[in-house]
CSV table of C-alpha atoms in Angstrom, one decimal:
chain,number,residue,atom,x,y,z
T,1,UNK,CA,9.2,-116.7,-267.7
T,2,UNK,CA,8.2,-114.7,-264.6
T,3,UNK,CA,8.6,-117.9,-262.5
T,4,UNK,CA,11.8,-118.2,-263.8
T,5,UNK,CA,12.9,-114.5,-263.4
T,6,UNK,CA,11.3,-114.7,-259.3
T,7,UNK,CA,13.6,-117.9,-259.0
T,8,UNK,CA,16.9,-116.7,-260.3
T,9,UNK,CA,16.6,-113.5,-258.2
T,10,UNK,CA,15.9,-116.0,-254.8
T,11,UNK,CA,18.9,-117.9,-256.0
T,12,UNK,CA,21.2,-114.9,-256.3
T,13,UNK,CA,19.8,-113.3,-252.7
T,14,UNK,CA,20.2,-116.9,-251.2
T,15,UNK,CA,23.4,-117.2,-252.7
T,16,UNK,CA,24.9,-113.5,-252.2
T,17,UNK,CA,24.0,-114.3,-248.1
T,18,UNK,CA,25.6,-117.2,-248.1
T,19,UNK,CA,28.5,-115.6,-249.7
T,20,UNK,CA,28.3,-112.9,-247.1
T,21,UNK,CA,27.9,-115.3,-244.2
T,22,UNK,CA,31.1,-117.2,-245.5
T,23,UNK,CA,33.4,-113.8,-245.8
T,24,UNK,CA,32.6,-112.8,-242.4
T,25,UNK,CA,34.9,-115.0,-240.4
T,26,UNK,CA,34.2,-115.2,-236.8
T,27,UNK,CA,36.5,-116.4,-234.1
T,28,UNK,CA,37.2,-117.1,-230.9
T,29,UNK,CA,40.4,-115.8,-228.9
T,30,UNK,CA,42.3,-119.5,-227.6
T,31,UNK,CA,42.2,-118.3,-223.9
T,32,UNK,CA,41.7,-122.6,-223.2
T,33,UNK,CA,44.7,-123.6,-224.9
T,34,UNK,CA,46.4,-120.1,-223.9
T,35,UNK,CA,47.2,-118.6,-227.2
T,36,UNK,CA,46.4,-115.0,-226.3
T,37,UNK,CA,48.7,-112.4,-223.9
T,38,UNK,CA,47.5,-109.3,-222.3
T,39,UNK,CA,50.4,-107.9,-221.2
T,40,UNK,CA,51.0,-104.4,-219.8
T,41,UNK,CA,54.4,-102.2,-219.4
T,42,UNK,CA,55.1,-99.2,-217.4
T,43,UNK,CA,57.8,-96.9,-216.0
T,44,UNK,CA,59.6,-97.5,-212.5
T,45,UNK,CA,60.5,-94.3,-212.1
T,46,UNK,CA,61.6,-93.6,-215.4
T,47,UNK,CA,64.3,-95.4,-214.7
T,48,UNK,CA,63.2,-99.2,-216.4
T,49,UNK,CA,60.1,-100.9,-217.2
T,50,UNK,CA,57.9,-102.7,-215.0
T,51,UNK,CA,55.9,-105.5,-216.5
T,52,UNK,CA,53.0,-107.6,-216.2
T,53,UNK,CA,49.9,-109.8,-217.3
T,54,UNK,CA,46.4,-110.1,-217.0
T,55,UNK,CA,46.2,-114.3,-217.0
T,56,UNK,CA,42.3,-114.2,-217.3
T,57,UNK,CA,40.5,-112.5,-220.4
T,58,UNK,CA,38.1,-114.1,-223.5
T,59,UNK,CA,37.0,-112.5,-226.6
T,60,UNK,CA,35.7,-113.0,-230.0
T,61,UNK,CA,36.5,-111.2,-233.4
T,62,UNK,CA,35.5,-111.5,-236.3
T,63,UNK,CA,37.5,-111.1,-240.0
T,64,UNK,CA,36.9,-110.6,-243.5
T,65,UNK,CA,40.2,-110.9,-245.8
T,66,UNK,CA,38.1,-109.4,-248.2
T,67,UNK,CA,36.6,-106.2,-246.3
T,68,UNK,CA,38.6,-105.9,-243.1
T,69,UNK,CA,37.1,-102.4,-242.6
T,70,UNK,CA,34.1,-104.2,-240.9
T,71,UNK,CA,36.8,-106.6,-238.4
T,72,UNK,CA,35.2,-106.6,-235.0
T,73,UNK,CA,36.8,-107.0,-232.0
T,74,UNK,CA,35.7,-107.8,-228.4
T,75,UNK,CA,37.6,-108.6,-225.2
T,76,UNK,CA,36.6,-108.9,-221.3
T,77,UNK,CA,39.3,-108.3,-219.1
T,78,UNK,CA,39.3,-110.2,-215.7
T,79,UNK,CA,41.3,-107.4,-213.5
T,80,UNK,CA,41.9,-109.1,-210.8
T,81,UNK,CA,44.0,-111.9,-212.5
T,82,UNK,CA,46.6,-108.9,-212.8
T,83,UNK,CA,50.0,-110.3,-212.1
T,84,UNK,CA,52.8,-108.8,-212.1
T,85,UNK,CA,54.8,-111.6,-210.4
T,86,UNK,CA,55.2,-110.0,-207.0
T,87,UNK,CA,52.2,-110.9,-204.5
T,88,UNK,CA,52.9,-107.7,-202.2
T,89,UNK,CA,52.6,-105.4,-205.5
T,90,UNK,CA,49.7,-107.5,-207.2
T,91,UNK,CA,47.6,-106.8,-203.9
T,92,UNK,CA,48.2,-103.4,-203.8
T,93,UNK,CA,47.2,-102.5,-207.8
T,94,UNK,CA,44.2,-104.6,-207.0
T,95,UNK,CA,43.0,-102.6,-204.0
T,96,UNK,CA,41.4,-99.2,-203.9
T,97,UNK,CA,43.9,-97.4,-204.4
T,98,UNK,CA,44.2,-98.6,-207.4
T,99,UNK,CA,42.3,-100.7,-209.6
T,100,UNK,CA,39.7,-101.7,-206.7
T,101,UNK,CA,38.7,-105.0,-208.3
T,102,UNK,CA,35.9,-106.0,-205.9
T,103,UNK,CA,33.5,-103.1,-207.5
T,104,UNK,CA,35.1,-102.9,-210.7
T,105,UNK,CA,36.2,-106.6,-211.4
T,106,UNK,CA,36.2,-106.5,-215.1
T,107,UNK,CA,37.3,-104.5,-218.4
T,108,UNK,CA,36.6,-104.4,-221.5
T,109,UNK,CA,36.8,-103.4,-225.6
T,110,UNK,CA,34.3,-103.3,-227.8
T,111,UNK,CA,35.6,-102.2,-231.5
T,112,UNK,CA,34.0,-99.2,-233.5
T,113,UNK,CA,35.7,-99.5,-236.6
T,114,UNK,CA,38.8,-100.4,-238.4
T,115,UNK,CA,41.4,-98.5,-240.3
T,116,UNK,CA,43.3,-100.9,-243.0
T,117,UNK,CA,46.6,-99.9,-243.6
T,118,UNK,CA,47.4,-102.8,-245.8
T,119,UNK,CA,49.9,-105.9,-245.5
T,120,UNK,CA,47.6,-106.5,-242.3
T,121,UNK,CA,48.3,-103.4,-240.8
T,122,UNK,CA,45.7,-101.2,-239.3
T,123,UNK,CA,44.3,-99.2,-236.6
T,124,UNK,CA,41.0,-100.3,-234.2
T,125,UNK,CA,38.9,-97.8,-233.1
T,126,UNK,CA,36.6,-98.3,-229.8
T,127,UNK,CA,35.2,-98.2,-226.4
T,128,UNK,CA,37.4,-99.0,-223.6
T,129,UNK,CA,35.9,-99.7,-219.8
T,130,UNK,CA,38.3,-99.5,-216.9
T,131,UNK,CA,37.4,-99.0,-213.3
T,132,UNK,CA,33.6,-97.8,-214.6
T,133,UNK,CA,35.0,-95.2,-217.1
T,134,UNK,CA,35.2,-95.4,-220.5
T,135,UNK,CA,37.2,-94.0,-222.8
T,136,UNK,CA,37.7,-94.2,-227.1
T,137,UNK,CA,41.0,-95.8,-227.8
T,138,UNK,CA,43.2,-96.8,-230.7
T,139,UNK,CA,45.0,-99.9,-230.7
T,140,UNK,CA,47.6,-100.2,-233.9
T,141,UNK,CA,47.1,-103.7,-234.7
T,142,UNK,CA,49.2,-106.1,-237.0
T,143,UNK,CA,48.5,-109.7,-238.5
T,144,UNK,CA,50.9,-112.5,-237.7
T,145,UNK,CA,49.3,-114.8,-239.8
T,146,UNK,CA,46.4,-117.1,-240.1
T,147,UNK,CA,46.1,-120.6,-241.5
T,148,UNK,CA,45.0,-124.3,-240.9
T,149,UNK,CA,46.1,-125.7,-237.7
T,150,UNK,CA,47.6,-129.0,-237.3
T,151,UNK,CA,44.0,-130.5,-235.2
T,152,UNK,CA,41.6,-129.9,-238.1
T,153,UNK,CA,41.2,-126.0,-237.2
T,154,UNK,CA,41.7,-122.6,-238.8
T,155,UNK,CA,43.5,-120.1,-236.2
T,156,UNK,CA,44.0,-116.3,-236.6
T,157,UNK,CA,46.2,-114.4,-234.9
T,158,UNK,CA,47.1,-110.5,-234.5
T,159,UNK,CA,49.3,-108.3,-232.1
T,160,UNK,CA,48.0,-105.0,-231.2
T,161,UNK,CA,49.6,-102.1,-229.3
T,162,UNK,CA,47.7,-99.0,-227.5
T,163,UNK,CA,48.8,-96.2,-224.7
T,164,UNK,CA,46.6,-96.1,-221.7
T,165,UNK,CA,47.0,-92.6,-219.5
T,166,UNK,CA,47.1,-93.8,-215.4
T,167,UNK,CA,45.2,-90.5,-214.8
T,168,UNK,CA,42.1,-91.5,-217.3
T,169,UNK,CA,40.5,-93.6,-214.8
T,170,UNK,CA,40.1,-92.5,-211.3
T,171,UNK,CA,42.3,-94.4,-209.5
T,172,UNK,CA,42.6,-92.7,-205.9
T,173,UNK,CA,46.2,-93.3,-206.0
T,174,UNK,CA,48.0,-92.9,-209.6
T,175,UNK,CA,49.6,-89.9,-208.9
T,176,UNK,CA,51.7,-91.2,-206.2
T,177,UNK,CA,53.3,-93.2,-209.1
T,178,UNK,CA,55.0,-90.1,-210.2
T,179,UNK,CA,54.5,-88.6,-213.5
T,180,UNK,CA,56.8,-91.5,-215.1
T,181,UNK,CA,53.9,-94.0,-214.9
T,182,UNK,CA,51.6,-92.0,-216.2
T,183,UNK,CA,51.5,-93.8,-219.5
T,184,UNK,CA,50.8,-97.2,-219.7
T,185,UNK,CA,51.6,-99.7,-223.1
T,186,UNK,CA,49.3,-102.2,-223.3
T,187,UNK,CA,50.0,-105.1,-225.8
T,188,UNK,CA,47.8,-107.6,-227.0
T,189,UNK,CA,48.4,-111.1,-228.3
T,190,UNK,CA,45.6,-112.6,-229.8
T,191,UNK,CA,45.1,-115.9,-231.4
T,192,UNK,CA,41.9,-117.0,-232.7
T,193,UNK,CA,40.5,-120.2,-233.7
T,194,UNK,CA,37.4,-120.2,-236.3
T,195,UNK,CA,33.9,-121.0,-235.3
U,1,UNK,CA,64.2,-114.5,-160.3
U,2,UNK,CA,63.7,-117.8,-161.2
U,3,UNK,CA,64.1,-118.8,-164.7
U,4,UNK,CA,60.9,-121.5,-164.9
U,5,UNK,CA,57.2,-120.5,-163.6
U,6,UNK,CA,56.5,-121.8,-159.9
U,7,UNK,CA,52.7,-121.8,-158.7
U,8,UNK,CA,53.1,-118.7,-157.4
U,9,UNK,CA,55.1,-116.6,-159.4
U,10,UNK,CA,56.5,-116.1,-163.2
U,11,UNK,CA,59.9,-117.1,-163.9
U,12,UNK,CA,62.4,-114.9,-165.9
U,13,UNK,CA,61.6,-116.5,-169.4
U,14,UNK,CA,57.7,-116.3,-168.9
U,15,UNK,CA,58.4,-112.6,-168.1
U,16,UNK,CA,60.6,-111.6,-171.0
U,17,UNK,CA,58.0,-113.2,-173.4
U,18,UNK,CA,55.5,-111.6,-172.7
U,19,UNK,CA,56.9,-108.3,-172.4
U,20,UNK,CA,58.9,-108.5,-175.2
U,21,UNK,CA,55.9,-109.8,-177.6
U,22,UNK,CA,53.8,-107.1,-175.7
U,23,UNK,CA,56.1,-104.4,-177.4
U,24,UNK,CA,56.7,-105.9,-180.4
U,25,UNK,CA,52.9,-106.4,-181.2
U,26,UNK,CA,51.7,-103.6,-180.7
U,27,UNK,CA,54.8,-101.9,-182.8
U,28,UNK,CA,53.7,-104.2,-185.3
U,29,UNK,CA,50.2,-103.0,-185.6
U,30,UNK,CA,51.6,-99.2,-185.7
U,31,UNK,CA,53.8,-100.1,-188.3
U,32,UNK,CA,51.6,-101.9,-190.6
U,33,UNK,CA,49.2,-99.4,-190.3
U,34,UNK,CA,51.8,-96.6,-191.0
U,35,UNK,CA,53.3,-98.1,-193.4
U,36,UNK,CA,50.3,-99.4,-196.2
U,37,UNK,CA,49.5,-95.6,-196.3
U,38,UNK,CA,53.0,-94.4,-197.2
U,39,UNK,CA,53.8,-92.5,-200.5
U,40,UNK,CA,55.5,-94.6,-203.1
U,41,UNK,CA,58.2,-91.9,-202.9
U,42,UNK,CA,58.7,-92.2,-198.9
U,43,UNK,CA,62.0,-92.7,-197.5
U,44,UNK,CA,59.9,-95.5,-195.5
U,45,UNK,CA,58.2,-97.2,-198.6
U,46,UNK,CA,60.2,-100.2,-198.7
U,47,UNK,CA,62.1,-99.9,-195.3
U,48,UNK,CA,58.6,-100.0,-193.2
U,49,UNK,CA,56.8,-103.4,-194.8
U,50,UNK,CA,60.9,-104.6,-194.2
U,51,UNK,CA,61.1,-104.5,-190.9
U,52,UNK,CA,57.4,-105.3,-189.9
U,53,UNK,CA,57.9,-109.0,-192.2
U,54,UNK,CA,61.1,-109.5,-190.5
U,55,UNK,CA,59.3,-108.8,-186.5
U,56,UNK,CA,56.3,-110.9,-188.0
U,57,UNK,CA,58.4,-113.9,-188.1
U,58,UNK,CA,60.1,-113.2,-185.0
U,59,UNK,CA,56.4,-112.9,-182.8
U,60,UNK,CA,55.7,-115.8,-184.5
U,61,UNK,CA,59.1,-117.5,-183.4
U,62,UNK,CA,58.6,-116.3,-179.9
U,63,UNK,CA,54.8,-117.5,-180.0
U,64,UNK,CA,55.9,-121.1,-180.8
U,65,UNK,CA,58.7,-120.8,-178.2
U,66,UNK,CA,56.0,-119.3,-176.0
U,67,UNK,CA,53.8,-122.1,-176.4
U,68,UNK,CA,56.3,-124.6,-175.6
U,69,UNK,CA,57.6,-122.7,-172.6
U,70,UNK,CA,54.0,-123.0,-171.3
U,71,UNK,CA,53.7,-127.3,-171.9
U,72,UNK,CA,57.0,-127.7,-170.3
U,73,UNK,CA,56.2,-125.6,-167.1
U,74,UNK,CA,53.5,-125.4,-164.5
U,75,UNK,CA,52.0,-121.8,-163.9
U,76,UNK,CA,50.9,-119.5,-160.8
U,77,UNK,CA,47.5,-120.0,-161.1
U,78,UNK,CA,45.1,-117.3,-161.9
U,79,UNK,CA,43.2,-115.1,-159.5
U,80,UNK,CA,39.6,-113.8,-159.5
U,81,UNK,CA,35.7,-114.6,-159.3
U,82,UNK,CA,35.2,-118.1,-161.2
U,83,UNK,CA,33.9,-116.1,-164.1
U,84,UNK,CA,37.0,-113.6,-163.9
U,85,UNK,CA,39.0,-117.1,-164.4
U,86,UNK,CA,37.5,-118.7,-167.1
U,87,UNK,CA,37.5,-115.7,-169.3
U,88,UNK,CA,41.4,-114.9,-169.1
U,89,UNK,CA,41.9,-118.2,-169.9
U,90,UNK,CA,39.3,-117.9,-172.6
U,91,UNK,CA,41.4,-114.4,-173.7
U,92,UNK,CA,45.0,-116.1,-173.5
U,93,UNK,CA,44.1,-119.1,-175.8
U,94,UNK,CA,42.3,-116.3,-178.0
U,95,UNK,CA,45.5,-114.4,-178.6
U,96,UNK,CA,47.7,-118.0,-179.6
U,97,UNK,CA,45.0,-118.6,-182.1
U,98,UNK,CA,44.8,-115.2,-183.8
U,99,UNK,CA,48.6,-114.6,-183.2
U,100,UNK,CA,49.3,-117.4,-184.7
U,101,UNK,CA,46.8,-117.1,-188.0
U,102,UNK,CA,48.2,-113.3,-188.7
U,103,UNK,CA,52.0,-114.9,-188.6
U,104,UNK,CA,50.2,-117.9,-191.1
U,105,UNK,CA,48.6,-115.1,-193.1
U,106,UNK,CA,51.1,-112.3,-193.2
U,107,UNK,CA,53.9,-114.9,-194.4
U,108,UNK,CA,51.2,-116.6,-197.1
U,109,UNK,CA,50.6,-112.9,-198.9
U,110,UNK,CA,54.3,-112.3,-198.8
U,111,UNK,CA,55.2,-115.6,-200.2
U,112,UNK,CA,51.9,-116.1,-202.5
U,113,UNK,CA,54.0,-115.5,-205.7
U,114,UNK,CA,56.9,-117.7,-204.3
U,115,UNK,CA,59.2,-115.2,-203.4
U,116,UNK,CA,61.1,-115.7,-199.7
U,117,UNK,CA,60.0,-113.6,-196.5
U,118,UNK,CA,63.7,-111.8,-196.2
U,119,UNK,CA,64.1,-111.4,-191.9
U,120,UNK,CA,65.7,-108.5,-191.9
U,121,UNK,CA,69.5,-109.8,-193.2
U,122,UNK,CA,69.7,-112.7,-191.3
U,123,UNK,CA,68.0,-115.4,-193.1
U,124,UNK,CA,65.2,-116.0,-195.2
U,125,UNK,CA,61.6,-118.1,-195.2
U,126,UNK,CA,61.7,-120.2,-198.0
U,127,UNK,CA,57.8,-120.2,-200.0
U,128,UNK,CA,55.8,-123.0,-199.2
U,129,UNK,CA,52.1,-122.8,-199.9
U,130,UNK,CA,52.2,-120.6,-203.4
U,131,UNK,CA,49.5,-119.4,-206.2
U,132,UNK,CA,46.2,-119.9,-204.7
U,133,UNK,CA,43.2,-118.3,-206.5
U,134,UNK,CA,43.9,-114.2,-204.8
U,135,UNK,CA,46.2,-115.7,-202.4
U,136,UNK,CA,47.8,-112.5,-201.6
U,137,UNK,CA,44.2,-110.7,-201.3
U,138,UNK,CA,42.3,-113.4,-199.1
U,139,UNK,CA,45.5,-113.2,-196.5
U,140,UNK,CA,45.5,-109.9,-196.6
U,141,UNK,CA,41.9,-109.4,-195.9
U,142,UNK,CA,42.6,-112.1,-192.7
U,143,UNK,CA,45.3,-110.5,-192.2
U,144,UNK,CA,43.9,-106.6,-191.4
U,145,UNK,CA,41.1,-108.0,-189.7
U,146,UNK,CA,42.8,-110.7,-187.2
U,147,UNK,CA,45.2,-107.2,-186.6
U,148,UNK,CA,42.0,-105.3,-184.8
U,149,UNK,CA,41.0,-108.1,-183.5
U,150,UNK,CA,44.1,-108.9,-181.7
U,151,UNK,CA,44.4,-105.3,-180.5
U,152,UNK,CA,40.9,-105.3,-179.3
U,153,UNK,CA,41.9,-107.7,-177.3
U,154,UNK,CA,45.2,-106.3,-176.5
U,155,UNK,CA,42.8,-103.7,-175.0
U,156,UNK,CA,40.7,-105.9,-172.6
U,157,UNK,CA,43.9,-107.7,-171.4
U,158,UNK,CA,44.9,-104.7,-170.3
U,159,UNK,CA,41.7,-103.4,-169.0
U,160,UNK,CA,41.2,-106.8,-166.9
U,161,UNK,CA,45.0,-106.6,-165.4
U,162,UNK,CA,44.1,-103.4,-164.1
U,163,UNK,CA,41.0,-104.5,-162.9
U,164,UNK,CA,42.5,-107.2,-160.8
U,165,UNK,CA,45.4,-104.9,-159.8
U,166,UNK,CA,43.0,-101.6,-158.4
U,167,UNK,CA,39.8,-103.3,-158.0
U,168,UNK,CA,40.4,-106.7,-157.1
U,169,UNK,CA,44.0,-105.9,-154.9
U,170,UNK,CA,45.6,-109.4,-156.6
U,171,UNK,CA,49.1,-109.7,-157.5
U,172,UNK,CA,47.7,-110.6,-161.1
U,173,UNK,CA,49.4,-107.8,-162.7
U,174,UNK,CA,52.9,-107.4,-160.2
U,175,UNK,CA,53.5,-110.6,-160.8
U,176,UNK,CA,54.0,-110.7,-164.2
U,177,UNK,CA,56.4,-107.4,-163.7
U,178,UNK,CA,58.7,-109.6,-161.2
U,179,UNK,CA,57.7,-108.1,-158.5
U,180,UNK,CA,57.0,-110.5,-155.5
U,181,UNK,CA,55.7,-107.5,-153.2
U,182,UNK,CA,51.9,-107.6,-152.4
U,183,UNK,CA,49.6,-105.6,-153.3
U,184,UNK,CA,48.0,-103.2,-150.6
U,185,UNK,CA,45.8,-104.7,-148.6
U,186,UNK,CA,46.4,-108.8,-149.6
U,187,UNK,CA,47.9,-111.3,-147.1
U,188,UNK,CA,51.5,-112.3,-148.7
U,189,UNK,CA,51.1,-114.3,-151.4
U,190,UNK,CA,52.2,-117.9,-149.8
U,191,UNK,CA,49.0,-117.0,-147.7
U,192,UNK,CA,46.9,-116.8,-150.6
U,193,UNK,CA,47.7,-119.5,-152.0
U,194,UNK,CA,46.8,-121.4,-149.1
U,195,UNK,CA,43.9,-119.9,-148.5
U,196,UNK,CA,42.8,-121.5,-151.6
């Protein structure tokens, strides 16, 4: 009887951590096949937008359809793959006047927490590092959809959208932007393919 | 004036090239370091990197021009201790190589993203080599440091023409002003150059 009773409970604790293992999805962002876009907009200005890319980044996330509250997100930024598709201009932003890539080469997020707002809506919480100084940020994220790929995988994928402030981070020459480029929209286009 | 170099004196051609780049690299150097500490909101923001792309490709005509000028003709030959000699000749082939790797690396960061060199409205350099890894960085790192160099040595030309025209008394220095008149104090310079 008490053998019996010890052995269901290990079969419900073995079980319930499977379970858990199994909600928790975890996957990796498809920088190899280039599924993901970090793209950034800003004011020329005032007058239009100016628009460009970072073409080196990788992350992981991880999902749970069931408990999405506990999503985690992670991305490293490579700053000096900025490109903005003008040499002259890409130079520039990676010197020290601005970004100054050779001591601060990288970015990066790290999630806090998640805000579900249903239908795949929500808002990420977390730490943002740029040029050494980090800030909390919120990005408003939303799921584009997930599902079996055609190659035997299982992809993810979500856009998110934050503001960045030109001012929050030290760069020796934001201001001469003008007060029109002060805010910077970041967007994110993440896919994700299952561990 | 003669238009070609004899063995005694610089033709017309010789003299306008070298003049003429002598201005126009120097301005260059002003200008690019004027103009990459401008305000975005300068009147001069986009007008100053402008002009010094389109003189960039027109030293680096010149140079080539230069070059040939100097295969196709025979050239006063140059005066001084042995030593004196073989470092201005050491100097001169000095300034083609770095000339000619700032012109190479001032048109690769331009053109690292494919987009033309525009010289001034005339015409413009089509893109050639594009989209290395930090093209536009690596060149412009060459590019600022060749720039010193070339006026450091800008700075010892000088310093070494004036050498041979106050200390040493040689035409070194008239003669690449036109002027056939001696310098005080030397035999005509027909003598001299028998006296060699």
């Amino acid at each position: 009887m008490m053998i019996k009773k010890i052995f269901t409970y290990l079969l419900l604790g073995i079980s319930l951590c499977l379970s858990a293992t199994a909600q928790a999805e975890d996957y990796v962002i498809d920088t190899k096949g280039m599924h993901a876009f970090i793209e950034f907009k800003v004011k020329h200005l005032g007058y239009s937008w100016l628009l460009g890319r970072f073409n080196k980044f990788d992350g992981t996330f991880s999902y749970d359809e069931k408990n999405p509250e506990k999503s985690k997100v992670q991305i490293n930024v490579d700053i000096a793959s900025l490109d903005s598709n003008h040499a002259e201009r890409d130079k520039h932003l990676r010197s020290k006047d601005f970004f100054n890539v050779s001591k601060y080469p990288k970015a990066s997020f790290v999630s806090l927490g998640y805000v579900n707002k249903g239908n795949g809506n929500g808002i990420l919480t977390g730490k943002f590092t740029l040029r050494g100084v980090t800030k909390d940020i919120a990005i408003d994220v939303q799921q584009i959809g997930a599902g079996k790929d055609p190659w035997g995988g299982y992809r993810r994928g979500f856009m998110g959208k934050t503001t960045l402030h030109l001012s929050d981070y030290n760069m020796a020459k934001a201001n001469i932007l003008g007060p029109a480029a002060e805010n910077v929209e970041l967007a994110l286009y993440i896919e994700g393919i299952r561990k | 004036m003669m238009w070609k170099d004899s063995t005694s004196s610089y033709g017309l051609v010789s003299i306008l090239l070298h003049w003429f780049m002598a201005v126009l690299i120097i301005g260059l150097f002003a200008l690019g370091v004027y103009m990459t500490d401008l305000n975005y909101y300068d009147p001069w923001y986009h007008k100053a990197p402008d002009i010094h792309r389109s003189i960039g490709v027109l030293v680096g005509v010149l140079l080539l021009l230069r070059l040939f000028w100097r295969q196709m003709n025979t050239h006063p030959a140059s005066l001084g201790a042995s030593w004196e000699k073989f470092l201005g000749r050491l100097a001169h082939y000095l300034f083609y190589i770095l000339l000619l790797v700032i012109v190479i690396s001032g048109y690769l960061i331009t053109t690292a993203d494919g987009q033309p060199v525009f010289v001034f409205d005339w015409f413009q350099l089509p893109a050639t080599i594009t989209r290395m890894e930090n093209q536009e960085d690596r060149a412009g790192i060459i590019h600022a440091y060749i720039a010193y160099l070339v006026i450091m040595l800008v700075v010892i030309h000088t310093v070494a023409s004036l050498k041979h025209h106050f200390i040493n008394m040689d035409p070194t220095l008239v003669r690449m002003l036109g002027i056939k008149k001696r310098a005080k104090n030397q035999p005509p310079i027909h003598l001299q150059q028998e006296n060699q």
